[in-house]
Amino acid sequence: MNNKKTTDTKKVVHIEHLFGCVYGGPKMGKTTSLVRAFPSALFIAPKGGLNAANWLGIEPKHVVPQGIAHVIDIIEKTHRKVKTIVIDDASLLIEDEHARLLKECKGNTWDSYARIIPVVHKLRDVCRNADCDVWWSMHEQSPREDKNMKGGPLVPGQRLPREIATMFDFVGRVVHDEYQPGHPYSLQLGANPDWTVGWRGFEGPPTCRLNIGEFLRACGYDIPRGDDLEWMEKEVSSLSAEIFTRSKQSDSFHILDLYKPIINKLLKEGRDHRHIRLVCMDALDRASMHKYTTNTLSIFLENFEQEITL
């Protein structure tokens, strides 16, 4: 990732490599969203774990992990050769490691909890110090009122669930959202009393369409599509501008009127149907993000429409 970010004031700020986490329930699009955002990344995932990539028409580089020690070795050997590494699913990886330690501890759960912590910390440190961006997908752990613990990424023990989110720059939760056209899920980043979410970049809406690539592009990051899909950028840019213009003319409209011309054009060019679908989805998501980023001040002022007490 290009580590320079430009704001509306044209100020250029150096940004370190991102260490991010996307978590949520099963079969909600976590893996798909990461493959879609980082098609050129190295994915560390179990056998069969990247079948969702077929829906996108993308074949990411893939290594099957044999445990956390193996994952650490992979990262140490490849982090200067790739722009992004994705661990999918880190919750399962940590769970398997904990099961192994529990067996070594002869069923003593508290001893196994104590031993898994430094293992996860070592993995965290390797990811944090990598010379590339690193992303984890994880399952979710529900809030526990009896422990005064917010919901968050799924890890074993009492201490790790409380500290796991502090490891990352970006912690987004995938939530069901029936009002999102085409894919009924959103990415939740805004403050929530029950779930741990947020990111250190601060920019962006509290909830947005599940498109990590377009979210980061809207915040000023350079997110490459990869050589095979670079042609999409021109089409996405053009179509998103049309969608945004139409949205300013009318609060609601039939987007198929805008989709059909570009679909027919790309079909004549012999493009893969799955890639054409990606163009349409990314264009809609980019227009949605653009609508937010061009109205940040008015959205900020909406928070103060009611009377306040100091």
PDB file of N, CA, C and O in Angstrom, residues 1 5-6 36-39 199 203 211-226 229-230 232-233 236 282 285-286 289 293:
ATOM      1  N   MET A   1       0.843  -1.193   0.000  1.00  0.00           N
ATOM      2  CA  MET A   1       0.000   0.000   0.000  1.00  0.00           C
ATOM      3  C   MET A   1       0.876   1.240   0.000  1.00  0.00           C
ATOM      4  O   MET A   1       1.885   1.308   0.681  1.00  0.00           O
ATOM      5  N   LYS A   5      -1.219   9.617   2.546  1.00  0.00           N
ATOM      6  CA  LYS A   5      -2.647   9.899   2.576  1.00  0.00           C
ATOM      7  C   LYS A   5      -2.838  11.392   2.396  1.00  0.00           C
ATOM      8  O   LYS A   5      -2.174  12.195   3.028  1.00  0.00           O
ATOM      9  N   THR A   6      -3.758  11.757   1.523  1.00  0.00           N
ATOM     10  CA  THR A   6      -4.000  13.167   1.260  1.00  0.00           C
ATOM     11  C   THR A   6      -5.394  13.547   1.736  1.00  0.00           C
ATOM     12  O   THR A   6      -6.373  12.906   1.381  1.00  0.00           O
ATOM     13  N   ARG A  36     -11.642  -9.155  -2.247  1.00  0.00           N
ATOM     14  CA  ARG A  36     -12.072  -8.057  -3.122  1.00  0.00           C
ATOM     15  C   ARG A  36     -11.202  -6.817  -2.931  1.00  0.00           C
ATOM     16  O   ARG A  36     -10.839  -6.150  -3.904  1.00  0.00           O
ATOM     17  N   ALA A  37     -10.828  -6.534  -1.690  1.00  0.00           N
ATOM     18  CA  ALA A  37     -10.022  -5.350  -1.405  1.00  0.00           C
ATOM     19  C   ALA A  37      -8.557  -5.549  -1.784  1.00  0.00           C
ATOM     20  O   ALA A  37      -7.901  -4.616  -2.259  1.00  0.00           O
ATOM     21  N   PHE A  38      -8.050  -6.782  -1.584  1.00  0.00           N
ATOM     22  CA  PHE A  38      -6.619  -7.036  -1.766  1.00  0.00           C
ATOM     23  C   PHE A  38      -6.389  -8.258  -2.650  1.00  0.00           C
ATOM     24  O   PHE A  38      -5.888  -9.299  -2.191  1.00  0.00           O
ATOM     25  N   PRO A  39      -6.743  -8.166  -3.938  1.00  0.00           N
ATOM     26  CA  PRO A  39      -6.636  -9.334  -4.829  1.00  0.00           C
ATOM     27  C   PRO A  39      -5.207  -9.809  -5.041  1.00  0.00           C
ATOM     28  O   PRO A  39      -4.994 -10.974  -5.414  1.00  0.00           O
ATOM     29  N   TRP A 199     -11.273   2.726  14.263  1.00  0.00           N
ATOM     30  CA  TRP A 199      -9.957   2.683  13.637  1.00  0.00           C
ATOM     31  C   TRP A 199      -9.227   3.994  13.845  1.00  0.00           C
ATOM     32  O   TRP A 199      -9.834   5.036  14.090  1.00  0.00           O
ATOM     33  N   GLU A 203     -11.284   8.798   9.872  1.00  0.00           N
ATOM     34  CA  GLU A 203     -12.140   9.216   8.779  1.00  0.00           C
ATOM     35  C   GLU A 203     -13.108   8.106   8.379  1.00  0.00           C
ATOM     36  O   GLU A 203     -12.849   6.933   8.599  1.00  0.00           O
ATOM     37  N   ASN A 211     -17.229  -2.769   1.791  1.00  0.00           N
ATOM     38  CA  ASN A 211     -16.234  -2.676   0.726  1.00  0.00           C
ATOM     39  C   ASN A 211     -14.999  -1.995   1.314  1.00  0.00           C
ATOM     40  O   ASN A 211     -14.871  -0.776   1.314  1.00  0.00           O
ATOM     41  N   ILE A 212     -14.079  -2.807   1.837  1.00  0.00           N
ATOM     42  CA  ILE A 212     -12.903  -2.273   2.523  1.00  0.00           C
ATOM     43  C   ILE A 212     -12.013  -1.503   1.569  1.00  0.00           C
ATOM     44  O   ILE A 212     -11.463  -0.455   1.911  1.00  0.00           O
ATOM     45  N   GLY A 213     -11.892  -1.990   0.338  1.00  0.00           N
ATOM     46  CA  GLY A 213     -11.061  -1.305  -0.646  1.00  0.00           C
ATOM     47  C   GLY A 213     -11.542   0.100  -0.929  1.00  0.00           C
ATOM     48  O   GLY A 213     -10.757   1.065  -0.903  1.00  0.00           O
ATOM     49  N   GLU A 214     -12.839   0.266  -1.190  1.00  0.00           N
ATOM     50  CA  GLU A 214     -13.376   1.591  -1.482  1.00  0.00           C
ATOM     51  C   GLU A 214     -13.395   2.477  -0.238  1.00  0.00           C
ATOM     52  O   GLU A 214     -13.238   3.691  -0.338  1.00  0.00           O
ATOM     53  N   PHE A 215     -13.570   1.877   0.929  1.00  0.00           N
ATOM     54  CA  PHE A 215     -13.495   2.658   2.166  1.00  0.00           C
ATOM     55  C   PHE A 215     -12.108   3.286   2.305  1.00  0.00           C
ATOM     56  O   PHE A 215     -11.971   4.486   2.565  1.00  0.00           O
ATOM     57  N   LEU A 216     -11.066   2.482   2.114  1.00  0.00           N
ATOM     58  CA  LEU A 216      -9.701   2.981   2.264  1.00  0.00           C
ATOM     59  C   LEU A 216      -9.336   3.963   1.155  1.00  0.00           C
ATOM     60  O   LEU A 216      -8.640   4.958   1.397  1.00  0.00           O
ATOM     61  N   ARG A 217      -9.816   3.712  -0.061  1.00  0.00           N
ATOM     62  CA  ARG A 217      -9.554   4.666  -1.155  1.00  0.00           C
ATOM     63  C   ARG A 217     -10.186   6.018  -0.831  1.00  0.00           C
ATOM     64  O   ARG A 217      -9.591   7.064  -1.079  1.00  0.00           O
ATOM     65  N   ALA A 218     -11.396   5.990  -0.286  1.00  0.00           N
ATOM     66  CA  ALA A 218     -12.076   7.244   0.051  1.00  0.00           C
ATOM     67  C   ALA A 218     -11.342   8.004   1.145  1.00  0.00           C
ATOM     68  O   ALA A 218     -11.449   9.234   1.234  1.00  0.00           O
ATOM     69  N   CYS A 219     -10.585   7.278   1.973  1.00  0.00           N
ATOM     70  CA  CYS A 219      -9.818   7.916   3.040  1.00  0.00           C
ATOM     71  C   CYS A 219      -8.423   8.310   2.579  1.00  0.00           C
ATOM     72  O   CYS A 219      -7.607   8.748   3.392  1.00  0.00           O
ATOM     73  N   GLY A 220      -8.138   8.147   1.284  1.00  0.00           N
ATOM     74  CA  GLY A 220      -6.891   8.635   0.722  1.00  0.00           C
ATOM     75  C   GLY A 220      -5.810   7.609   0.499  1.00  0.00           C
ATOM     76  O   GLY A 220      -4.697   7.957   0.099  1.00  0.00           O
ATOM     77  N   TYR A 221      -6.100   6.338   0.737  1.00  0.00           N
ATOM     78  CA  TYR A 221      -5.089   5.302   0.557  1.00  0.00           C
ATOM     79  C   TYR A 221      -5.066   4.785  -0.881  1.00  0.00           C
ATOM     80  O   TYR A 221      -6.103   4.723  -1.548  1.00  0.00           O
ATOM     81  N   ASP A 222      -3.890   4.422  -1.322  1.00  0.00           N
ATOM     82  CA  ASP A 222      -3.714   3.839  -2.648  1.00  0.00           C
ATOM     83  C   ASP A 222      -3.868   2.331  -2.532  1.00  0.00           C
ATOM     84  O   ASP A 222      -2.992   1.650  -1.989  1.00  0.00           O
ATOM     85  N   ILE A 223      -4.986   1.813  -3.024  1.00  0.00           N
ATOM     86  CA  ILE A 223      -5.269   0.380  -2.945  1.00  0.00           C
ATOM     87  C   ILE A 223      -5.233  -0.199  -4.362  1.00  0.00           C
ATOM     88  O   ILE A 223      -6.190  -0.050  -5.127  1.00  0.00           O
ATOM     89  N   PRO A 224      -4.130  -0.846  -4.759  1.00  0.00           N
ATOM     90  CA  PRO A 224      -4.018  -1.370  -6.123  1.00  0.00           C
ATOM     91  C   PRO A 224      -4.962  -2.545  -6.359  1.00  0.00           C
ATOM     92  O   PRO A 224      -5.257  -3.316  -5.443  1.00  0.00           O
ATOM     93  N   ARG A 225      -5.423  -2.671  -7.581  1.00  0.00           N
ATOM     94  CA  ARG A 225      -6.307  -3.779  -7.948  1.00  0.00           C
ATOM     95  C   ARG A 225      -5.532  -4.982  -8.471  1.00  0.00           C
ATOM     96  O   ARG A 225      -6.106  -6.057  -8.636  1.00  0.00           O
ATOM     97  N   GLY A 226      -4.270  -4.792  -8.738  1.00  0.00           N
ATOM     98  CA  GLY A 226      -3.492  -5.872  -9.336  1.00  0.00           C
ATOM     99  C   GLY A 226      -3.468  -5.705 -10.843  1.00  0.00           C
ATOM    100  O   GLY A 226      -4.381  -5.120 -11.444  1.00  0.00           O
ATOM    101  N   LEU A 229      -6.523  -6.678 -13.078  1.00  0.00           N
ATOM    102  CA  LEU A 229      -7.798  -5.974 -12.877  1.00  0.00           C
ATOM    103  C   LEU A 229      -7.645  -4.462 -12.897  1.00  0.00           C
ATOM    104  O   LEU A 229      -8.601  -3.743 -12.602  1.00  0.00           O
ATOM    105  N   GLU A 230      -6.477  -3.964 -13.259  1.00  0.00           N
ATOM    106  CA  GLU A 230      -6.248  -2.526 -13.230  1.00  0.00           C
ATOM    107  C   GLU A 230      -7.172  -1.778 -14.183  1.00  0.00           C
ATOM    108  O   GLU A 230      -7.499  -0.607 -13.969  1.00  0.00           O
ATOM    109  N   MET A 232     -10.195  -2.038 -14.445  1.00  0.00           N
ATOM    110  CA  MET A 232     -11.458  -1.734 -13.782  1.00  0.00           C
ATOM    111  C   MET A 232     -11.503  -0.312 -13.234  1.00  0.00           C
ATOM    112  O   MET A 232     -12.581   0.279 -13.146  1.00  0.00           O
ATOM    113  N   GLU A 233     -10.353   0.233 -12.865  1.00  0.00           N
ATOM    114  CA  GLU A 233     -10.332   1.516 -12.169  1.00  0.00           C
ATOM    115  C   GLU A 233     -10.967   2.626 -13.000  1.00  0.00           C
ATOM    116  O   GLU A 233     -11.755   3.432 -12.496  1.00  0.00           O
ATOM    117  N   VAL A 236     -14.772   2.030 -13.051  1.00  0.00           N
ATOM    118  CA  VAL A 236     -15.383   2.318 -11.746  1.00  0.00           C
ATOM    119  C   VAL A 236     -15.463   3.821 -11.521  1.00  0.00           C
ATOM    120  O   VAL A 236     -16.491   4.347 -11.075  1.00  0.00           O
ATOM    121  N   ASP A 282     -18.385  -1.811  -7.073  1.00  0.00           N
ATOM    122  CA  ASP A 282     -17.412  -0.832  -6.587  1.00  0.00           C
ATOM    123  C   ASP A 282     -17.830   0.594  -6.933  1.00  0.00           C
ATOM    124  O   ASP A 282     -17.605   1.531  -6.151  1.00  0.00           O
ATOM    125  N   ASP A 285     -20.456   1.617  -4.437  1.00  0.00           N
ATOM    126  CA  ASP A 285     -19.860   1.825  -3.120  1.00  0.00           C
ATOM    127  C   ASP A 285     -18.999   3.085  -3.090  1.00  0.00           C
ATOM    128  O   ASP A 285     -18.970   3.806  -2.093  1.00  0.00           O
ATOM    129  N   ARG A 286     -18.297   3.359  -4.195  1.00  0.00           N
ATOM    130  CA  ARG A 286     -17.473   4.566  -4.249  1.00  0.00           C
ATOM    131  C   ARG A 286     -18.347   5.814  -4.234  1.00  0.00           C
ATOM    132  O   ARG A 286     -18.026   6.804  -3.563  1.00  0.00           O
ATOM    133  N   MET A 289     -19.494   6.358  -0.683  1.00  0.00           N
ATOM    134  CA  MET A 289     -18.438   6.931   0.145  1.00  0.00           C
ATOM    135  C   MET A 289     -18.182   8.391  -0.228  1.00  0.00           C
ATOM    136  O   MET A 289     -17.934   9.226   0.648  1.00  0.00           O
ATOM    137  N   THR A 293     -17.907  11.678   2.144  1.00  0.00           N
ATOM    138  CA  THR A 293     -16.692  12.490   2.293  1.00  0.00           C
ATOM    139  C   THR A 293     -16.885  13.928   1.826  1.00  0.00           C
ATOM    140  O   THR A 293     -16.134  14.816   2.227  1.00  0.00           O
TER     141      THR A 293
END
